[in-house]
mmCIF file of C-alpha atoms and ligand atoms in Angstrom:
data_model
loop_
_atom_site.group_PDB
_atom_site.id
_atom_site.type_symbol
_atom_site.label_atom_id
_atom_site.label_comp_id
_atom_site.label_asym_id
_atom_site.label_seq_id
_atom_site.Cartn_x
_atom_site.Cartn_y
_atom_site.Cartn_z
ATOM 1 C CA MET A 407 -3.437 4.376 6.216
ATOM 2 C CA SER A 408 -4.177 3.240 2.714
ATOM 3 C CA VAL A 409 -1.504 3.620 0.038
ATOM 4 C CA GLY A 410 -3.884 3.677 -2.905
ATOM 5 C CA ALA A 411 -7.155 5.536 -3.297
ATOM 6 C CA GLY A 412 -9.027 3.728 -6.079
ATOM 7 C CA GLY A 413 -11.691 1.011 -6.203
ATOM 8 C CA HIS A 414 -9.658 -1.650 -4.396
ATOM 9 C CA ALA A 415 -8.800 0.902 -1.707
ATOM 10 C CA ALA A 416 -12.500 1.522 -1.212
ATOM 11 C CA SER A 417 -13.170 -2.239 -0.921
ATOM 12 C CA VAL A 418 -10.379 -2.638 1.661
ATOM 13 C CA ALA A 419 -11.591 0.403 3.658
ATOM 14 C CA HIS A 420 -15.071 -1.078 3.741
ATOM 15 C CA ALA A 421 -13.902 -4.544 4.667
ATOM 16 C CA LEU A 422 -11.690 -3.303 7.509
ATOM 17 C CA LEU A 423 -14.321 -1.041 9.154
ATOM 18 C CA GLY A 424 -14.172 -1.834 12.826
ATOM 19 C CA VAL A 425 -10.872 -3.717 12.429
ATOM 20 C CA ALA A 426 -8.553 -0.806 11.598
ATOM 21 C CA GLU A 427 -9.078 2.962 11.747
ATOM 22 C CA LEU A 428 -8.545 4.666 8.398
ATOM 23 C CA VAL A 429 -6.803 8.033 8.885
ATOM 24 C CA ALA A 430 -5.651 8.884 5.352
ATOM 25 C CA VAL A 431 -5.375 7.576 1.822
ATOM 26 C CA VAL A 432 -2.566 8.206 -0.647
ATOM 27 C CA GLY A 433 -2.980 8.874 -4.363
ATOM 28 C CA VAL A 434 -5.058 10.561 -6.979
ATOM 29 C CA SER A 435 -8.702 9.727 -6.582
ATOM 30 C CA THR A 436 -12.021 10.629 -8.156
ATOM 31 C CA ARG A 437 -13.742 9.231 -5.093
ATOM 32 C CA GLU A 438 -14.966 11.167 -2.097
ATOM 33 C CA TRP A 439 -12.949 10.174 0.959
ATOM 34 C CA SER A 440 -13.936 11.272 4.458
ATOM 35 C CA VAL A 441 -10.229 11.253 5.454
ATOM 36 C CA ASP A 442 -7.182 13.207 4.259
ATOM 37 C CA VAL A 443 -5.966 12.382 0.738
ATOM 38 C CA LEU A 444 -2.132 12.569 0.717
ATOM 39 C CA ASP A 445 -0.060 13.238 -2.396
ATOM 40 C CA SER A 446 2.882 10.939 -1.914
ATOM 41 C CA ASP A 447 4.149 7.790 -0.214
ATOM 42 C CA ALA A 448 6.760 9.974 1.543
ATOM 43 C CA ASP A 449 3.954 12.018 3.161
ATOM 44 C CA ALA A 450 2.317 8.755 4.310
ATOM 45 C CA ILE A 451 5.548 7.422 5.783
ATOM 46 C CA ALA A 452 6.168 10.707 7.632
ATOM 47 C CA LEU A 453 2.640 10.735 9.040
ATOM 48 C CA ALA A 454 2.775 7.042 10.019
ATOM 49 C CA GLN A 455 6.061 7.612 11.869
ATOM 50 C CA GLN A 456 4.772 10.747 13.627
ATOM 51 C CA GLN A 457 1.472 9.205 14.706
ATOM 52 C CA ASP A 458 2.603 5.591 15.176
ATOM 53 C CA ARG A 459 0.228 4.422 12.410
ATOM 54 C CA ARG A 460 0.619 1.568 9.909
ATOM 55 C CA LEU A 461 0.200 1.331 6.143
ATOM 56 C CA VAL A 462 -1.535 -1.112 3.843
ATOM 57 C CA VAL A 463 -0.979 -0.899 0.083
ATOM 58 C CA THR A 464 -4.299 -1.037 -1.741
ATOM 59 C CA ILE A 465 -3.200 -0.870 -5.376
ATOM 60 C CA GLY A 466 -5.146 -3.494 -7.340
ATOM 61 C CA GLU A 467 -2.530 -4.305 -9.996
ATOM 62 C CA ASN A 468 -0.209 -7.014 -8.677
ATOM 63 C CA ARG A 469 3.214 -5.873 -9.924
ATOM 64 C CA ARG A 470 2.650 -2.245 -9.029
ATOM 65 C CA ARG A 471 1.385 -3.178 -5.557
ATOM 66 C CA LEU A 472 4.498 -5.258 -4.879
ATOM 67 C CA GLU A 473 6.831 -2.530 -6.223
ATOM 68 C CA VAL A 474 5.277 -0.029 -3.815
ATOM 69 C CA ILE A 475 5.404 -2.495 -0.889
ATOM 70 C CA ASP A 476 9.125 -3.085 -1.599
ATOM 71 C CA GLN A 477 9.785 0.650 -1.248
ATOM 72 C CA LEU A 478 8.075 1.049 2.118
ATOM 73 C CA PRO A 479 9.698 0.309 5.513
ATOM 74 C CA PRO A 480 8.547 -3.255 6.357
ATOM 75 C CA ASP A 481 7.839 -2.354 9.986
ATOM 76 C CA LEU A 482 5.224 0.222 8.858
ATOM 77 C CA LEU A 483 3.111 -2.382 6.994
ATOM 78 C CA PHE A 484 0.147 -4.144 8.505
ATOM 79 C CA SER A 485 -2.052 -6.966 7.336
ATOM 80 C CA ALA A 486 -5.669 -7.505 8.334
ATOM 81 C CA ALA A 487 -8.777 -9.612 7.774
ATOM 82 C CA ALA A 488 -12.396 -8.459 7.716
ATOM 83 C CA SER A 489 -14.480 -9.328 10.744
ATOM 84 C CA THR A 490 -16.722 -11.427 8.531
ATOM 85 C CA SER A 491 -13.855 -13.515 7.159
ATOM 86 C CA THR A 492 -12.566 -16.760 8.696
ATOM 87 C CA VAL A 493 -8.814 -17.109 8.874
ATOM 88 C CA SER A 494 -7.368 -20.148 10.611
ATOM 89 C CA ALA A 495 -5.455 -19.344 13.808
ATOM 90 C CA ASP A 496 -2.253 -20.916 12.451
ATOM 91 C CA VAL A 497 -2.135 -18.634 9.378
ATOM 92 C CA THR A 498 0.193 -15.642 9.296
ATOM 93 C CA LEU A 499 -0.514 -13.022 6.651
ATOM 94 C CA GLY A 500 2.568 -11.386 5.135
ATOM 95 C CA GLY A 501 2.953 -7.612 5.340
ATOM 96 C CA SER A 502 0.217 -5.614 3.569
ATOM 97 C CA SER A 503 -1.951 -8.643 2.858
ATOM 98 C CA VAL A 504 -5.716 -8.335 3.232
ATOM 99 C CA VAL A 505 -8.613 -10.807 3.547
ATOM 100 C CA LEU A 506 -11.890 -9.121 2.611
ATOM 101 C CA HIS A 507 -15.519 -9.720 3.598
ATOM 102 C CA HIS A 508 -16.750 -13.344 3.854
ATOM 103 C CA ALA A 509 -13.485 -14.798 2.574
ATOM 104 C CA HIS A 510 -11.919 -17.938 4.118
ATOM 105 C CA VAL A 511 -8.290 -18.967 4.645
ATOM 106 C CA GLY A 512 -7.957 -22.516 5.969
ATOM 107 C CA PRO A 513 -5.483 -24.226 8.288
ATOM 108 C CA GLY A 514 -1.873 -24.565 7.175
ATOM 109 C CA ALA A 515 -2.217 -21.975 4.415
ATOM 110 C CA ARG A 516 0.892 -19.816 3.748
ATOM 111 C CA VAL A 517 0.109 -16.294 2.583
ATOM 112 C CA GLY A 518 2.900 -14.038 1.324
ATOM 113 C CA ARG A 519 3.193 -10.227 1.337
ATOM 114 C CA GLY A 520 0.811 -7.978 -0.507
ATOM 115 C CA VAL A 521 -1.733 -10.739 -1.082
ATOM 116 C CA ILE A 522 -5.396 -9.962 -1.735
ATOM 117 C CA VAL A 523 -7.946 -12.610 -0.726
ATOM 118 C CA ASN A 524 -10.933 -10.731 -2.118
ATOM 119 C CA THR A 525 -14.605 -10.817 -1.185
ATOM 120 C CA ALA A 526 -15.977 -14.358 -0.617
ATOM 121 C CA ALA A 527 -12.823 -16.020 -2.005
ATOM 122 C CA VAL A 528 -11.835 -19.390 -0.480
ATOM 123 C CA VAL A 529 -8.210 -20.410 0.157
ATOM 124 C CA GLU A 530 -8.361 -23.953 1.497
ATOM 125 C CA HIS A 531 -6.044 -25.839 3.871
ATOM 126 C CA ASP A 532 -2.314 -26.056 3.100
ATOM 127 C CA VAL A 533 -2.481 -23.709 0.108
ATOM 128 C CA THR A 534 0.543 -21.487 -0.640
ATOM 129 C CA LEU A 535 -0.016 -18.011 -2.033
ATOM 130 C CA GLY A 536 3.167 -16.194 -3.121
ATOM 131 C CA ASP A 537 3.837 -12.483 -2.697
ATOM 132 C CA GLY A 538 1.431 -10.201 -4.539
ATOM 133 C CA VAL A 539 -1.139 -12.868 -5.471
ATOM 134 C CA HIS A 540 -4.722 -11.648 -5.973
ATOM 135 C CA VAL A 541 -7.509 -14.202 -5.433
ATOM 136 C CA ALA A 542 -10.449 -12.281 -6.929
ATOM 137 C CA PRO A 543 -14.045 -12.320 -5.552
ATOM 138 C CA GLY A 544 -15.537 -15.780 -5.275
ATOM 139 C CA ALA A 545 -12.481 -17.663 -6.550
ATOM 140 C CA VAL A 546 -11.551 -20.924 -4.839
ATOM 141 C CA VAL A 547 -8.073 -22.344 -4.348
ATOM 142 C CA LEU A 548 -8.416 -25.900 -3.074
ATOM 143 C CA GLY A 549 -6.337 -27.868 -0.587
ATOM 144 C CA GLY A 550 -2.550 -28.047 -1.099
ATOM 145 C CA ALA A 551 -2.584 -25.974 -4.298
ATOM 146 C CA SER A 552 0.230 -23.427 -4.817
ATOM 147 C CA VAL A 553 -0.041 -20.084 -6.550
ATOM 148 C CA GLY A 554 3.156 -18.299 -7.578
ATOM 149 C CA ALA A 555 4.083 -14.668 -6.883
ATOM 150 C CA GLY A 556 2.142 -11.981 -8.670
ATOM 151 C CA THR A 557 -0.470 -14.341 -10.124
ATOM 152 C CA PHE A 558 -4.046 -13.145 -10.646
ATOM 153 C CA VAL A 559 -6.848 -15.697 -10.013
ATOM 154 C CA GLY A 560 -9.961 -14.314 -11.711
ATOM 155 C CA SER A 561 -13.367 -14.064 -10.151
ATOM 156 C CA GLY A 562 -15.159 -17.365 -9.680
ATOM 157 C CA ALA A 563 -12.211 -19.442 -10.876
ATOM 158 C CA THR A 564 -11.392 -22.744 -9.164
ATOM 159 C CA ILE A 565 -7.901 -24.202 -8.747
ATOM 160 C CA LEU A 566 -8.137 -27.901 -8.025
ATOM 161 C CA PRO A 567 -6.326 -29.572 -5.073
ATOM 162 C CA GLY A 568 -2.570 -29.868 -5.349
ATOM 163 C CA VAL A 569 -2.293 -27.900 -8.623
ATOM 164 C CA THR A 570 0.758 -25.638 -8.982
ATOM 165 C CA VAL A 571 0.307 -22.306 -10.734
ATOM 166 C CA GLY A 572 3.521 -20.481 -11.716
ATOM 167 C CA ALA A 573 4.392 -16.864 -10.987
ATOM 168 C CA HIS A 574 2.755 -13.920 -12.755
ATOM 169 C CA ALA A 575 0.124 -16.093 -14.429
ATOM 170 C CA VAL A 576 -3.467 -15.017 -15.161
ATOM 171 C CA ILE A 577 -6.382 -17.359 -14.445
ATOM 172 C CA GLY A 578 -9.463 -16.102 -16.296
ATOM 173 C CA ALA A 579 -12.750 -15.518 -14.533
ATOM 174 C CA GLY A 580 -14.668 -18.765 -14.125
ATOM 175 C CA ALA A 581 -11.822 -21.040 -15.154
ATOM 176 C CA VAL A 582 -11.401 -24.489 -13.632
ATOM 177 C CA VAL A 583 -7.689 -25.212 -13.398
ATOM 178 C CA THR A 584 -7.130 -28.990 -13.436
ATOM 179 C CA ARG A 585 -3.409 -29.060 -14.347
ATOM 180 C CA ASP A 586 -0.256 -27.133 -13.448
ATOM 181 C CA VAL A 587 0.052 -23.729 -15.135
ATOM 182 C CA PRO A 588 3.473 -22.379 -16.240
ATOM 183 C CA GLU A 589 4.669 -18.937 -15.087
ATOM 184 C CA ASN A 590 3.412 -15.969 -17.120
ATOM 185 C CA ALA A 591 0.693 -18.111 -18.789
ATOM 186 C CA CYS A 592 -2.942 -17.041 -19.161
ATOM 187 C CA VAL A 593 -5.529 -19.811 -18.941
ATOM 188 C CA VAL A 594 -9.301 -19.633 -19.367
ATOM 189 C CA GLY A 595 -12.239 -22.000 -19.581
ATOM 190 C CA VAL A 596 -13.414 -25.333 -18.179
ATOM 191 C CA PRO A 597 -11.119 -27.166 -18.067
ATOM 192 C CA ALA A 598 -8.683 -24.228 -18.319
ATOM 193 C CA VAL A 599 -6.478 -24.053 -21.382
ATOM 194 C CA GLU A 600 -3.706 -21.632 -22.283
ATOM 195 C CA ARG A 601 -4.434 -18.666 -24.520
ATOM 196 C CA HIS A 602 -2.500 -15.686 -25.810
ATOM 197 C CA ARG A 603 -2.239 -13.111 -23.062
ATOM 198 C CA THR A 604 -2.454 -9.378 -23.278
ATOM 199 C CA GLU A 605 0.271 -7.273 -21.613
ATOM 200 C CA ARG A 606 -1.703 -5.952 -18.690
ATOM 201 C CA THR A 607 -2.417 -8.054 -15.649
ATOM 202 C CA PRO A 608 -6.036 -7.502 -14.508
ATOM 203 C CA SER A 609 -6.691 -5.781 -11.249
HETATM 204 C C1 LIG B 918 -8.815 -13.767 -18.984
HETATM 205 C C2 LIG B 918 -8.839 -12.252 -19.103
HETATM 206 C C3 LIG B 918 -7.714 -11.657 -18.221
HETATM 207 C C4 LIG B 918 -8.567 -11.912 -20.576
HETATM 208 O O1 LIG B 918 -8.587 -10.553 -20.727
HETATM 209 P P1 LIG B 918 -8.241 -9.938 -22.187
HETATM 210 O O2 LIG B 918 -6.900 -10.389 -22.603
HETATM 211 O O3 LIG B 918 -8.508 -8.469 -22.115
HETATM 212 O O4 LIG B 918 -9.277 -10.724 -23.123
HETATM 213 P P2 LIG B 918 -10.437 -10.143 -24.053
HETATM 214 O O5 LIG B 918 -11.540 -9.561 -23.192
HETATM 215 O O6 LIG B 918 -9.830 -9.342 -25.116
HETATM 216 O O7 LIG B 918 -10.997 -11.515 -24.702
HETATM 217 C C5 LIG B 918 -10.245 -12.264 -25.582
HETATM 218 C C6 LIG B 918 -10.956 -13.553 -25.890
HETATM 219 O O8 LIG B 918 -10.944 -14.393 -24.730
HETATM 220 C C7 LIG B 918 -12.294 -14.691 -24.289
HETATM 221 N N1 LIG B 918 -12.296 -14.653 -22.825
HETATM 222 C C8 LIG B 918 -11.982 -13.589 -22.078
HETATM 223 N N2 LIG B 918 -12.071 -13.895 -20.782
HETATM 224 C C9 LIG B 918 -12.481 -15.156 -20.719
HETATM 225 C C10 LIG B 918 -12.772 -16.036 -19.661
HETATM 226 N N3 LIG B 918 -12.623 -15.599 -18.375
HETATM 227 N N4 LIG B 918 -13.189 -17.278 -19.929
HETATM 228 C C11 LIG B 918 -13.319 -17.706 -21.235
HETATM 229 N N5 LIG B 918 -13.043 -16.899 -22.291
HETATM 230 C C12 LIG B 918 -12.639 -15.667 -22.061
HETATM 231 C C13 LIG B 918 -13.150 -13.601 -24.926
HETATM 232 O O9 LIG B 918 -14.459 -14.050 -25.098
HETATM 233 C C14 LIG B 918 -12.434 -13.374 -26.228
HETATM 234 O O10 LIG B 918 -12.768 -14.436 -27.104
HETATM 235 P P3 LIG B 918 -12.833 -14.201 -28.703
HETATM 236 O O11 LIG B 918 -11.406 -13.826 -29.133
HETATM 237 O O12 LIG B 918 -13.235 -15.527 -29.226
HETATM 238 O O13 LIG B 918 -13.785 -13.094 -28.932
HETATM 239 C C15 LIG B 918 -10.175 -11.631 -18.638
HETATM 240 O O14 LIG B 918 -11.215 -11.798 -19.562
HETATM 241 C C16 LIG B 918 -10.639 -12.147 -17.310
HETATM 242 O O15 LIG B 918 -11.186 -13.249 -17.122
HETATM 243 N N6 LIG B 918 -10.398 -11.283 -16.291
HETATM 244 C C17 LIG B 918 -10.769 -11.555 -14.956
HETATM 245 C C18 LIG B 918 -11.566 -10.349 -14.398
HETATM 246 C C19 LIG B 918 -11.792 -10.508 -12.943
HETATM 247 O O16 LIG B 918 -12.007 -11.588 -12.390
HETATM 248 N N7 LIG B 918 -11.693 -9.377 -12.250
HETATM 249 C C20 LIG B 918 -11.813 -9.360 -10.794
HETATM 250 C C21 LIG B 918 -11.574 -7.955 -10.284
HETATM 251 S S1 LIG B 918 -11.566 -7.834 -8.567
#
């Protein structure tokens, strides 16, 4: 079951075709879903418990996704990787984490809860991704780098080996991060430099 019914929910549903059976989505949606659309998380929990189903939270915005995950029973959460992705056998994905089509997670990587490794993103060996991190499509996090909880890594960005990015930071699309980034910072460009950040974290 998908807790979330927007664009990211659609991407997850598509990526997990053949890996997990989608039986319902939760939330308000302008999309056409071929499964039941439930009104509330409570309805989803009840249905999951009745039918022995599991939930994945597919809200794109990092803080909101983690807030919802924190309110759900941990044993009802599942994590999954698309059949086209490559996830090293020694990697455990935290609850409600997803690896989408053609993405890669290398050996020794540590992946928290509610993490999104989006389409064609690369998370190299020995990388740490904190809870609620989103590695957007085509972004690359190189060996031994560490990304703090809730941080958004924009599409096509590269984080160089061993770099530490603090929690709740924003890495702009296409940035090349050569140095450590403080928590809550927003960096853009090549090489990435800090800029004023707007309130909203991208999704
Ligand atoms: C970095 C980012 C979060 C900034 O968003 P924002 O605060 O709304 O910024 P704005 O669009 O108002 O742009 C502000 C300035 O930053 C520049 N800028 C924005 N994003 C940039 C980027 N990725 N690289 C370099 N410069 C960037 C803009 O050109 C603008 O410059 P100006 O003031 O000289 O005109 C956003 O542009 C971004 O890169 N988002 C990632 C999107 C993405 O990867 N989505 C994946 C979805 S799955």
